[in-house]
Coordinates of C-alpha atoms and ligand atoms in Angstrom, one line a residue:
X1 CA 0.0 0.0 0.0
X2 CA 1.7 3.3 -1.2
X3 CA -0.5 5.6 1.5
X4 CA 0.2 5.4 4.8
X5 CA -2.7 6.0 6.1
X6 CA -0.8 6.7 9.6
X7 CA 1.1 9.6 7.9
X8 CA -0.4 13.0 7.8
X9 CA -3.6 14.2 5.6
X10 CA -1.3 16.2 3.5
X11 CA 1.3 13.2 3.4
X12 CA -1.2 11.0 2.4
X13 CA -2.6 13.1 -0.1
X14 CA 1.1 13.2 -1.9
X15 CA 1.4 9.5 -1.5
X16 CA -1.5 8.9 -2.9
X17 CA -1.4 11.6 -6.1
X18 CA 2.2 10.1 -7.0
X19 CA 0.9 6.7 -7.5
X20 CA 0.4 6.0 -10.9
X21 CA -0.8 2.7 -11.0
X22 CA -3.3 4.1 -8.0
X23 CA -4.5 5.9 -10.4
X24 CA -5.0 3.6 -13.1
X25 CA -6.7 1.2 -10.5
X26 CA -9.5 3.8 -9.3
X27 CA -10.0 5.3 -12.9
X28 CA -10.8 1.6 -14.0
X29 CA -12.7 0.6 -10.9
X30 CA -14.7 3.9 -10.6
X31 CA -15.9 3.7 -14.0
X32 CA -17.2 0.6 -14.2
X33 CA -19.3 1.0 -11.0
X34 CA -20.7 4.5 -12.2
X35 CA -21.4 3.6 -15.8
X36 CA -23.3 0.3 -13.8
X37 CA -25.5 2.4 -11.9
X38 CA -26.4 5.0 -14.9
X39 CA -27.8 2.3 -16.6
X40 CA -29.3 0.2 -14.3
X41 CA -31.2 3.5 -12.5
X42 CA -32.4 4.5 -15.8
X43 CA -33.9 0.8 -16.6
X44 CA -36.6 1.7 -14.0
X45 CA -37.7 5.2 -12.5
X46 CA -34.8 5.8 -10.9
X47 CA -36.1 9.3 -9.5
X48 CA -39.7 7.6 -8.3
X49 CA -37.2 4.7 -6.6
X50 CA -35.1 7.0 -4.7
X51 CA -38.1 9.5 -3.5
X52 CA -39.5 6.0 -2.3
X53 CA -36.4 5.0 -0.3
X54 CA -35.7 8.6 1.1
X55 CA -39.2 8.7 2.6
X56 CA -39.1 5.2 3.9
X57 CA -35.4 5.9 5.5
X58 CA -36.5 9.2 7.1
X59 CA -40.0 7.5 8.4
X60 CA -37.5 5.0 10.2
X61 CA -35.3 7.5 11.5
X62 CA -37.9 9.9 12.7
X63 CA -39.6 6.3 15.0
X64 CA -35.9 5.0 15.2
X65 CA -36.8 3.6 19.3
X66 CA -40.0 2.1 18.2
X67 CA -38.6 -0.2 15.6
X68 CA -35.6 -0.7 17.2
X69 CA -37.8 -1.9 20.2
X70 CA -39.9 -4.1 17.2
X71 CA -37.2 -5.6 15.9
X72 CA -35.3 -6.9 19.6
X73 CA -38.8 -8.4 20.6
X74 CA -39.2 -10.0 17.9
X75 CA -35.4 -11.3 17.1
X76 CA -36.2 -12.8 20.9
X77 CA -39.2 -14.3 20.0
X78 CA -36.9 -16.0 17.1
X79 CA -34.2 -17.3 19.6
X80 CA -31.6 -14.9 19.0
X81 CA -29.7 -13.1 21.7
X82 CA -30.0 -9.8 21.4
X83 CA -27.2 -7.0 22.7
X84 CA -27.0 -3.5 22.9
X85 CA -23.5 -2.2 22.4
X86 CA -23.0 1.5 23.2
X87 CA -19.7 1.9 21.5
X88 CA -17.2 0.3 19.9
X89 CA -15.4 -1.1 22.7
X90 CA -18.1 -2.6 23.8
X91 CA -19.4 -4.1 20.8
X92 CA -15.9 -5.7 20.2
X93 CA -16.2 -7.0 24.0
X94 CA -19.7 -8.7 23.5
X95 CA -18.7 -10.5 20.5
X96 CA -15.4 -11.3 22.2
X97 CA -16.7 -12.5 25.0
X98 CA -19.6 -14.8 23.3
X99 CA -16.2 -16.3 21.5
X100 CA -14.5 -17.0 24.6
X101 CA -17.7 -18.5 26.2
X102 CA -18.0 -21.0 23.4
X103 CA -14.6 -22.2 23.2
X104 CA -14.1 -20.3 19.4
X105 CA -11.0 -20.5 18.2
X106 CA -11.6 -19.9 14.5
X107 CA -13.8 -17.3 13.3
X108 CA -14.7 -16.9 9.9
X109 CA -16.6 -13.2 8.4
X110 CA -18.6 -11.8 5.7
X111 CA -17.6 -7.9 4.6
X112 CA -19.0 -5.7 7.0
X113 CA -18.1 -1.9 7.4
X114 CA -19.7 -2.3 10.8
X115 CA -16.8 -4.4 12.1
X116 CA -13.7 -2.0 10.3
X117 CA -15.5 0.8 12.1
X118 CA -14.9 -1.0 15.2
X119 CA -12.1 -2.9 14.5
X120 CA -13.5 -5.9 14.9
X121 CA -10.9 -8.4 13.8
X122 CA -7.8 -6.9 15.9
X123 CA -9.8 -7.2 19.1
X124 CA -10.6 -10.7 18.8
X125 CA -7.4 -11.7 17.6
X126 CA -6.0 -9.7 20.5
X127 CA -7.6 -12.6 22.8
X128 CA -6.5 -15.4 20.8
X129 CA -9.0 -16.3 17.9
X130 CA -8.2 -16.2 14.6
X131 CA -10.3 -14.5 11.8
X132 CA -10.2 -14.6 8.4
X133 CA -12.3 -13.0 6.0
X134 CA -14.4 -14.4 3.2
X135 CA -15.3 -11.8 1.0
X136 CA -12.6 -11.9 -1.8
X137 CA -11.7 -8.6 -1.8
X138 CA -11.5 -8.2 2.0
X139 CA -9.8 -11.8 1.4
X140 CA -6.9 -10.1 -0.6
X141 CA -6.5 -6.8 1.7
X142 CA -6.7 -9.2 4.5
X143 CA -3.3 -11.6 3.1
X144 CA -1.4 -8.3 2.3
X145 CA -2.1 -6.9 5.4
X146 CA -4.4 -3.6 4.2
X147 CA -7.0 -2.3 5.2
X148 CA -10.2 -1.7 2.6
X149 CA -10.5 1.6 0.6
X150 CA -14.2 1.4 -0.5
X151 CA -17.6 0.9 1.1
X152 CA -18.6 -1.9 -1.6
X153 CA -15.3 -3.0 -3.4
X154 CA -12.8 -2.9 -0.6
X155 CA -9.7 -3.6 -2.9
X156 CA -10.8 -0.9 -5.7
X157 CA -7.3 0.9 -5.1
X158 CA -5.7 -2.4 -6.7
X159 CA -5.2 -3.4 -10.6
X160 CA -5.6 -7.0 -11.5
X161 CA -1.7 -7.2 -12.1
X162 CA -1.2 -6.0 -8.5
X163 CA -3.5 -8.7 -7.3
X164 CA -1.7 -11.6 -9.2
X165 CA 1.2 -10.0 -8.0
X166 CA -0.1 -10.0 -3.8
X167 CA -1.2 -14.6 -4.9
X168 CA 2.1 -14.7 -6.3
X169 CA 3.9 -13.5 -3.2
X170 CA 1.5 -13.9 -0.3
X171 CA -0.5 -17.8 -1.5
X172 CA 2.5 -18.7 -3.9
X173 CA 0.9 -19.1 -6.7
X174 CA 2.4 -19.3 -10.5
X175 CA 1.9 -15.8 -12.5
X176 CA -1.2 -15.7 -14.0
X177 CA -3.8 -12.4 -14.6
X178 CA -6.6 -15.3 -14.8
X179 CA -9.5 -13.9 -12.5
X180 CA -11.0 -17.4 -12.2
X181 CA -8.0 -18.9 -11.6
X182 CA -7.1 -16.5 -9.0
X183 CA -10.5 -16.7 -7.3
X184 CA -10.2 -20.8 -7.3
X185 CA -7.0 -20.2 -5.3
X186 CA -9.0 -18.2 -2.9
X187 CA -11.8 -20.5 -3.0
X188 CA -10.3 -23.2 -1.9
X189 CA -8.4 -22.1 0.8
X190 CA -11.6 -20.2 1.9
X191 CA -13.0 -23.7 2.1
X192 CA -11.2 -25.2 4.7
X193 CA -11.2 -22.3 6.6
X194 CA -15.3 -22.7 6.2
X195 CA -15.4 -26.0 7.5
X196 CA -13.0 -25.5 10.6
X197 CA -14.7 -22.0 11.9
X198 CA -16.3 -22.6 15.0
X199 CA -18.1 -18.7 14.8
X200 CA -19.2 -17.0 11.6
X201 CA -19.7 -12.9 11.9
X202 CA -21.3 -10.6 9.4
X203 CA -23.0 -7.2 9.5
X204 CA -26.6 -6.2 7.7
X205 CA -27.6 -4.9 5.4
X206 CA -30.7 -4.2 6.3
X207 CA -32.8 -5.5 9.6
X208 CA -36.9 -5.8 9.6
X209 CA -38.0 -5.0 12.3
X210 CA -41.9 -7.0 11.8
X211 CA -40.5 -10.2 11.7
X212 CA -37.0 -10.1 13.4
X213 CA -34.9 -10.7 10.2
X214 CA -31.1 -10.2 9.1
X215 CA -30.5 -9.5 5.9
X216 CA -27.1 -9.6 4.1
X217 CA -26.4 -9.3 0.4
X218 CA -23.4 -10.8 -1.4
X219 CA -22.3 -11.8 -4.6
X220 CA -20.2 -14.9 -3.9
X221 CA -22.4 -16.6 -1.5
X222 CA -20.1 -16.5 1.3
X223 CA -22.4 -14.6 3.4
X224 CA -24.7 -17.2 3.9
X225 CA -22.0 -19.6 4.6
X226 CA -20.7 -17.4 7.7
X227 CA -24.4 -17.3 8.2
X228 CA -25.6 -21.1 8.3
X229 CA -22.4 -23.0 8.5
X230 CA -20.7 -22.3 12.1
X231 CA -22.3 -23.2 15.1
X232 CA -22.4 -19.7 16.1
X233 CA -23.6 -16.5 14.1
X234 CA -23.1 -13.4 15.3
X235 CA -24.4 -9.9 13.3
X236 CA -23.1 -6.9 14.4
X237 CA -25.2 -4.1 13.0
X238 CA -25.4 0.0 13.5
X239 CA -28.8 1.0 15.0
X240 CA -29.8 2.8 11.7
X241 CA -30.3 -0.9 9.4
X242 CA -33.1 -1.1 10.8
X243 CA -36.7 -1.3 8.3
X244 CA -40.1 -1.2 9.3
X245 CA -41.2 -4.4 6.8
X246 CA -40.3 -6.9 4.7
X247 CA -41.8 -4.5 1.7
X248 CA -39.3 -2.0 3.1
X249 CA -36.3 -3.5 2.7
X250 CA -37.0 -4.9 -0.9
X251 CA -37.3 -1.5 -1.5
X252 CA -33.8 -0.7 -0.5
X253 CA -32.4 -3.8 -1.6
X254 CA -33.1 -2.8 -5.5
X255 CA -31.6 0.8 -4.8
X256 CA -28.9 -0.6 -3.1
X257 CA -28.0 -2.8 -5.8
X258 CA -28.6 -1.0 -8.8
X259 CA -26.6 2.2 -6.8
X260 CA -23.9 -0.1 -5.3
X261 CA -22.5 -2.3 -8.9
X262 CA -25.5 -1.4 -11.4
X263 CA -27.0 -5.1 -10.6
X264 CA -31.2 -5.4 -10.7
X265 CA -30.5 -7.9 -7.8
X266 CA -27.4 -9.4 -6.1
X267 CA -26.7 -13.1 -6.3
X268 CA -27.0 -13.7 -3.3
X269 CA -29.9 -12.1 -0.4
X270 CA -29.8 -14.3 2.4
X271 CA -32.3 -13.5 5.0
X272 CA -32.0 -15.0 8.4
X273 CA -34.7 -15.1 10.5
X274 CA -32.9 -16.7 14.0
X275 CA -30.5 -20.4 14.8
X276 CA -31.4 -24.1 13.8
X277 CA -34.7 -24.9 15.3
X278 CA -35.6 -28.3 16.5
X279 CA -36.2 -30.4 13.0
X280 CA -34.1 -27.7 10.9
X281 CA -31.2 -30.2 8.9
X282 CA -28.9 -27.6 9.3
X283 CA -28.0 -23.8 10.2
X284 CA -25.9 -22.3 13.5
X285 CA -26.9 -23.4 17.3
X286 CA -26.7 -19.9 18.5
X287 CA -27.3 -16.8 16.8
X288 CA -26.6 -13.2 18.3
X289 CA -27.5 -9.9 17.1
X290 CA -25.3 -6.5 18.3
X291 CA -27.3 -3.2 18.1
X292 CA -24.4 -0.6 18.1
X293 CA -24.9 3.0 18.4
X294 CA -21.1 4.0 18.7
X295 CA -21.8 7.7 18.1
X296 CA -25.1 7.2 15.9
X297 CA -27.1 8.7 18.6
X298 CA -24.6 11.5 18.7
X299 CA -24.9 11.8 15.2
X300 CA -28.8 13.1 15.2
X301 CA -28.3 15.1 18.7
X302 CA -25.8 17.6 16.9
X303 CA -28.6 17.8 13.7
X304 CA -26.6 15.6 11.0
X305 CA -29.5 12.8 11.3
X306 CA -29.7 13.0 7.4
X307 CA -26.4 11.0 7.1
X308 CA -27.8 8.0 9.4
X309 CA -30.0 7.8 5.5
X310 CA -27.3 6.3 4.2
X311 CA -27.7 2.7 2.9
X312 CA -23.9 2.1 2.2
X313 CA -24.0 2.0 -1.6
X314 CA -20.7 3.5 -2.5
X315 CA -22.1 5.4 -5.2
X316 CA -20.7 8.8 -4.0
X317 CA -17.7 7.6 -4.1
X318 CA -17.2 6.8 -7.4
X319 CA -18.5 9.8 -8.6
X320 CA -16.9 12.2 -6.0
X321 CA -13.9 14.3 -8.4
X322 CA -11.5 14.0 -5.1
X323 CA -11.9 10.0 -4.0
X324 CA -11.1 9.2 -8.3
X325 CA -8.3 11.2 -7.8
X326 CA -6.9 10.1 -4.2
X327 CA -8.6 7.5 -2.7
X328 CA -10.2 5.8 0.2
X329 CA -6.8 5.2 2.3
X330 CA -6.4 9.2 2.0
X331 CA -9.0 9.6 3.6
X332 CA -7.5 7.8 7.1
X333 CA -10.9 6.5 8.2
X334 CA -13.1 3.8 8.2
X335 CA -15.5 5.5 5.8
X336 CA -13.9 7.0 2.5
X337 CA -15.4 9.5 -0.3
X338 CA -18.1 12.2 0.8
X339 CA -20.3 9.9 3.4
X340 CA -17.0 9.1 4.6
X341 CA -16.0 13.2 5.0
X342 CA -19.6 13.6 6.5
X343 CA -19.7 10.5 9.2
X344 CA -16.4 10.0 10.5
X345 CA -15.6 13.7 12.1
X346 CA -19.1 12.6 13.2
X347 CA -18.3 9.2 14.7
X348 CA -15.1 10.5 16.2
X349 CA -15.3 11.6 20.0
X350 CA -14.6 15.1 18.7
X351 CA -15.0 16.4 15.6
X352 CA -11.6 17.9 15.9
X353 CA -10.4 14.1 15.2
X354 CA -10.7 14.3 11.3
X355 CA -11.2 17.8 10.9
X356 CA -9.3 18.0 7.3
X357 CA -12.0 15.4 6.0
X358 CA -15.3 18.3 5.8
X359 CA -12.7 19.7 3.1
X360 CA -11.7 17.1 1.0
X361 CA -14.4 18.4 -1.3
X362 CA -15.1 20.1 -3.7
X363 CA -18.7 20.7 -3.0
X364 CA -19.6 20.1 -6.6
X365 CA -22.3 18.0 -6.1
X366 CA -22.1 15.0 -7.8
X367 CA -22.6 12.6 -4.7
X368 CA -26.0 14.5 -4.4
X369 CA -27.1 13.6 -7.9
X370 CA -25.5 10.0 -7.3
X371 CA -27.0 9.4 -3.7
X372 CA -30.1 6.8 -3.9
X373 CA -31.3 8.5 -0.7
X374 CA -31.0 11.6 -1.5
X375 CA -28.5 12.7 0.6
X376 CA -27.4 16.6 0.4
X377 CA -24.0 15.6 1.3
X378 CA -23.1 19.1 0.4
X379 CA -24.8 20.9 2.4
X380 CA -23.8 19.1 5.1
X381 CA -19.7 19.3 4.3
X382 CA -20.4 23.3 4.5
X383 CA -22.3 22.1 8.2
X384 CA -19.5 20.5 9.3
X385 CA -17.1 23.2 8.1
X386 CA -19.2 25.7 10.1
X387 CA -19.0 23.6 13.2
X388 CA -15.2 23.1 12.9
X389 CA -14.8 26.8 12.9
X390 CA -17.2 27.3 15.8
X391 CA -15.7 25.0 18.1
X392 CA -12.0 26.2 17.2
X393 CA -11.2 23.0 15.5
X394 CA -10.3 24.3 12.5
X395 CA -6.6 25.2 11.7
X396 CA -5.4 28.0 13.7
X397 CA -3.7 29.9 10.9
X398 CA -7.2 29.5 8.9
X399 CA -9.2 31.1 12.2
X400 CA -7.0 34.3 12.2
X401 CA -7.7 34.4 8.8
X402 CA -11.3 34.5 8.9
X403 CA -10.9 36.8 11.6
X404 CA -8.6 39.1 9.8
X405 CA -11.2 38.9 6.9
X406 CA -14.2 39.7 9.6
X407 CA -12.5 42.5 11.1
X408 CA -11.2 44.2 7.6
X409 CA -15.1 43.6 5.9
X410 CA -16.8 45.6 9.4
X411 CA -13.7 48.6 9.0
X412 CA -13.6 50.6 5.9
X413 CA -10.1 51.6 7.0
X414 CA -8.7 48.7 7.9
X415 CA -9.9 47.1 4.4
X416 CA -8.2 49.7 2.7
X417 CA -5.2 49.6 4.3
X418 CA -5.4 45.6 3.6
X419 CA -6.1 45.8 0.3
X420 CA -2.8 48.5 -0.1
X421 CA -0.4 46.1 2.0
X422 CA -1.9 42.9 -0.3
X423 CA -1.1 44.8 -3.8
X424 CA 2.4 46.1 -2.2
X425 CA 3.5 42.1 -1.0
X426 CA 2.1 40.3 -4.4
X427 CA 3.6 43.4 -6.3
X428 CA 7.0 42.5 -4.9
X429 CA 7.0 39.0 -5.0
X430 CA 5.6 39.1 -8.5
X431 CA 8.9 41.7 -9.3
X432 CA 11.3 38.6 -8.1
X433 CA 9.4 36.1 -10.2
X434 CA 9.7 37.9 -13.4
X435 CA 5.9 38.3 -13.8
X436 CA 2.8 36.5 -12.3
X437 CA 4.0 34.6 -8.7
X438 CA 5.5 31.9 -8.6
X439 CA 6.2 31.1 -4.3
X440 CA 4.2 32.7 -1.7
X441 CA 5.3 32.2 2.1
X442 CA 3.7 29.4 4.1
X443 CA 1.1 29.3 5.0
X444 CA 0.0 30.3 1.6
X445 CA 2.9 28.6 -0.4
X446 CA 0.5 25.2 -0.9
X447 CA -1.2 27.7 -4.3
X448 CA 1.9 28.0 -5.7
X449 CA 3.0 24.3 -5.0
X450 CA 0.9 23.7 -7.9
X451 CA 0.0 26.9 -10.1
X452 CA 1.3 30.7 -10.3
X453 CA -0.5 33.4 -8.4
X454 CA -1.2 36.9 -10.6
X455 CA -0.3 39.6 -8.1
X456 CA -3.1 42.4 -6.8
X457 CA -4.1 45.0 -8.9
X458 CA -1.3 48.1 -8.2
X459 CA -4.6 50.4 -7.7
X460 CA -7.9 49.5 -6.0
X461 CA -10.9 49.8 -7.6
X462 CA -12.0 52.3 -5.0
X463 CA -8.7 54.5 -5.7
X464 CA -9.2 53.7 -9.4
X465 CA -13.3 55.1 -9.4
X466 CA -12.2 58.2 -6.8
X467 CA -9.6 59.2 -10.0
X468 CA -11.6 58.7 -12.1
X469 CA -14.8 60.9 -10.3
X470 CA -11.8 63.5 -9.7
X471 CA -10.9 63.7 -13.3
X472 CA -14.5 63.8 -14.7
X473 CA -15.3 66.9 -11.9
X474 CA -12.4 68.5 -13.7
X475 CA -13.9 68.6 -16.8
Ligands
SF4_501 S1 -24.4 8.7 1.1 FE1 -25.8 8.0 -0.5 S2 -24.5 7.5 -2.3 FE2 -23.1 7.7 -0.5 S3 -22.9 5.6 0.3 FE3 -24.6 6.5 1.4 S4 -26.5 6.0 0.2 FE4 -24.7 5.6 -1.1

């Protein structure tokens, strides 16, 4: 992985823009996934479709106890164990701890954003099981030792020539750019792992609430193999997947699809209603669902509840101008693109945590158009900026200059005299390049990193109009 997604935002950002085959990798990944959804929104009434999620979402949200009460008694009356998990740490030390009870050793997962968020895997390797991860892309991030850069295609920031590459080195397999021999490797190692799991871990995409259901969606089927085939299942899920009814999720099921890889339907929906009951030739003993808020909550007390809309599609990603360009690692969090900028200063304790993400942006509003919810991401980027600056977590040097600007637009005198020292400075500094400039002193140097900088006007337009007024009176 060329980012190090320990490094600085600015760092990262440089890594990340002086990666060729990066970019290669994300203009090929990105494309196909947009191009997917275009056509496959526009093969139905994509606009009636998203109206129809939006309001369904934001009825949910708006009765968010009630269902979420629905769905526990009902899960119960199923046989599952339900948990409520307040944060992270204790969601990781639930599903720990129903390991350890159980004598797991071996724990197999589906892809679930829910458990990166939480960092799932680390924590229960961290008390001795072992976890792999079935999803072939999370598979391959997984043997190279990554982390995912996407919401739906974790290993997006990867060509086909770097994944033979990763099999070559990491599962010792001959050279080959063979997709299906590459996933047969996979496959068959996934298998054993399969058969020797003792717990199998995914999170939802969606939970309904009238009848107590999971419901993951895959395209490999390995979902509903961590699903059925360990004796114990565990699904750890934010509080917001919840639906009121079956009809419900189907309806978020075809946006998520269509939104997520341009597909009418997945190949795989697995819906799991609660553990083996007596009679039942197969499926897991015990099955356990985590409820997590982990700063949801938090989320709709400071007035961002719109974001708890989304449905995890990935679709703003691939059309955001600044995740093509950079990618998901840039970004340093769990969540990538603009959902990512939105939710993870949110999910941090502070907002100050990720404060460069609100800007990675360049508000042009394509992730609105793209959204199947409906999202105004924008709007709530410019929020967030807002916030940062009213709770002082902005950069200092970009607070004094907001309050130089505030001071300088309330004084007519002071603007002036700003405007006269601003045209003096550039004047000079364009003298010593030889025309427009060409390196400004930090903190403003990062412009002409990239691109020259024409200097002020020698004359205001004020001084410019009182000449001219002067000279007409003349006359
Ligand atoms: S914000 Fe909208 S487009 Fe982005 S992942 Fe969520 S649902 Fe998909």
């Amino acid at each position: 992985m060329t980012v190090d997604i320990h490094a600085p935002y600015k760092t990262r950002v440089k890594q990340a823009l002086g990666d060729r085959h990066l970019g290669v990798a994300l203009t090929r990944g990105t494309d196909r996934l947009v191009n997917g959804r275009l056509q496959a929104m526009t093969a139905v009434d994509g606009e009636k479709l998203r109206d129809q999620v939006r309001q369904m979402k934001e009825h949910t949200l708006r009765h968010l106890p009630a269902y979420l009460e629905q769905l526990e008694t009902n899960l119960k009356a199923n046989g599952v164990v339900v948990h409520w998990a307040k944060d992270g740490a204790d969601a990781a030390r639930i599903v720990g701890e129903i390991g350890l009870q159980n004598g797991v050793e071996s724990v197999v997962k589906a892809k679930s954003m829910a458990t990166e968020e939480i960092h799932l895997n680390h924590a229960l390797e961290e008390v001795g099981m072992k976890v792999v991860e079935t999803d072939l892309g999370e598979y391959i991030i997984q043997i190279n030792d990554e982390t995912p850069s996407h919401i739906v295609a974790p290993v997006i920031h990867k060509r086909l020539e770097d994944i033979a590459q990763i099999f070559q080195e990491k599962m010792d397999m001959p050279p080959t750019l063979d997709p299906e021999a590459l996933c047969s490797a996979a496959r068959v190692r996934l298998r054993k792992d399969f058969f020797g799991a003792q717990m199998g871990i995914s999170g939802c995409n969606f939970a309904i609430a009238e009848s107590g259901t999971i419901c993951i969606v895959t395209n490999e089927g390995n979902g509903r193999m961590v699903a059925s085939m360990p004796r114990i299942y565990v699904v750890l899920m934010g509080i917001e997947k919840v639906v009121p009814s079956v009809e419900d999720g189907l309806l978020q099921l075809q946006a998520l699809t269509r939104s997520a890889t341009g597909q009418q339907l997945s190949v795989y929906c697995s819906m799991t209603s609660g553990p083996r009951q007596p009679g039942h030739p197969d499926g897991p003993e015990q099955m356990h669902v985590v409820l997590m808020d982990n700063g949801r909550t938090r989320i709709i007390e400071r007035g961002y509840g719109e974001a708890l809309l989304c449905i995890r599609c990935g679709a703003c990603l691939n059309v955001c101008p600044v995740y093509q360009e950079i990618g998901g690692h840039t970004y340093g969090s769990t969540y990538s693109g603009p959902i990512g900028a939105v939710i993870s200063p949110l999910l941090a304790p502070e907002l100050v945590h990720a404060k460069e993400l609100p800007h990675a942006t360049t508000l042009c509003g394509a992730c609105r158009i793209a959204c199947p919810v409906k999202i105004d991401l924008p709007r709530l980027l410019v929020d967030l900026r807002a916030d940062l600056v009213n709770e002082k977590a902005s950069p200092k040097a970009e607070q004094w200059a907001i309050q130089g600007f505030v001071k300088a637009m309330q004084s007519r005198d002071l603007y002036e005299q700003g405007g006269k020292l601003a045209s003096l400075g550039s004047n000079v500094l364009a003298g010593l390049s030889g025309g427009n400039i060409k390196f400004m002193p930090p903190p403003l140097n990062g412009w002409t990193q990239h691109r020259n900088f024409p200097p002020f006007a020698k004359k205001s337009f004020r001084e410019w109009w009182r000449e001219r007024q002067e000279l007409r009176n003349r006359d």
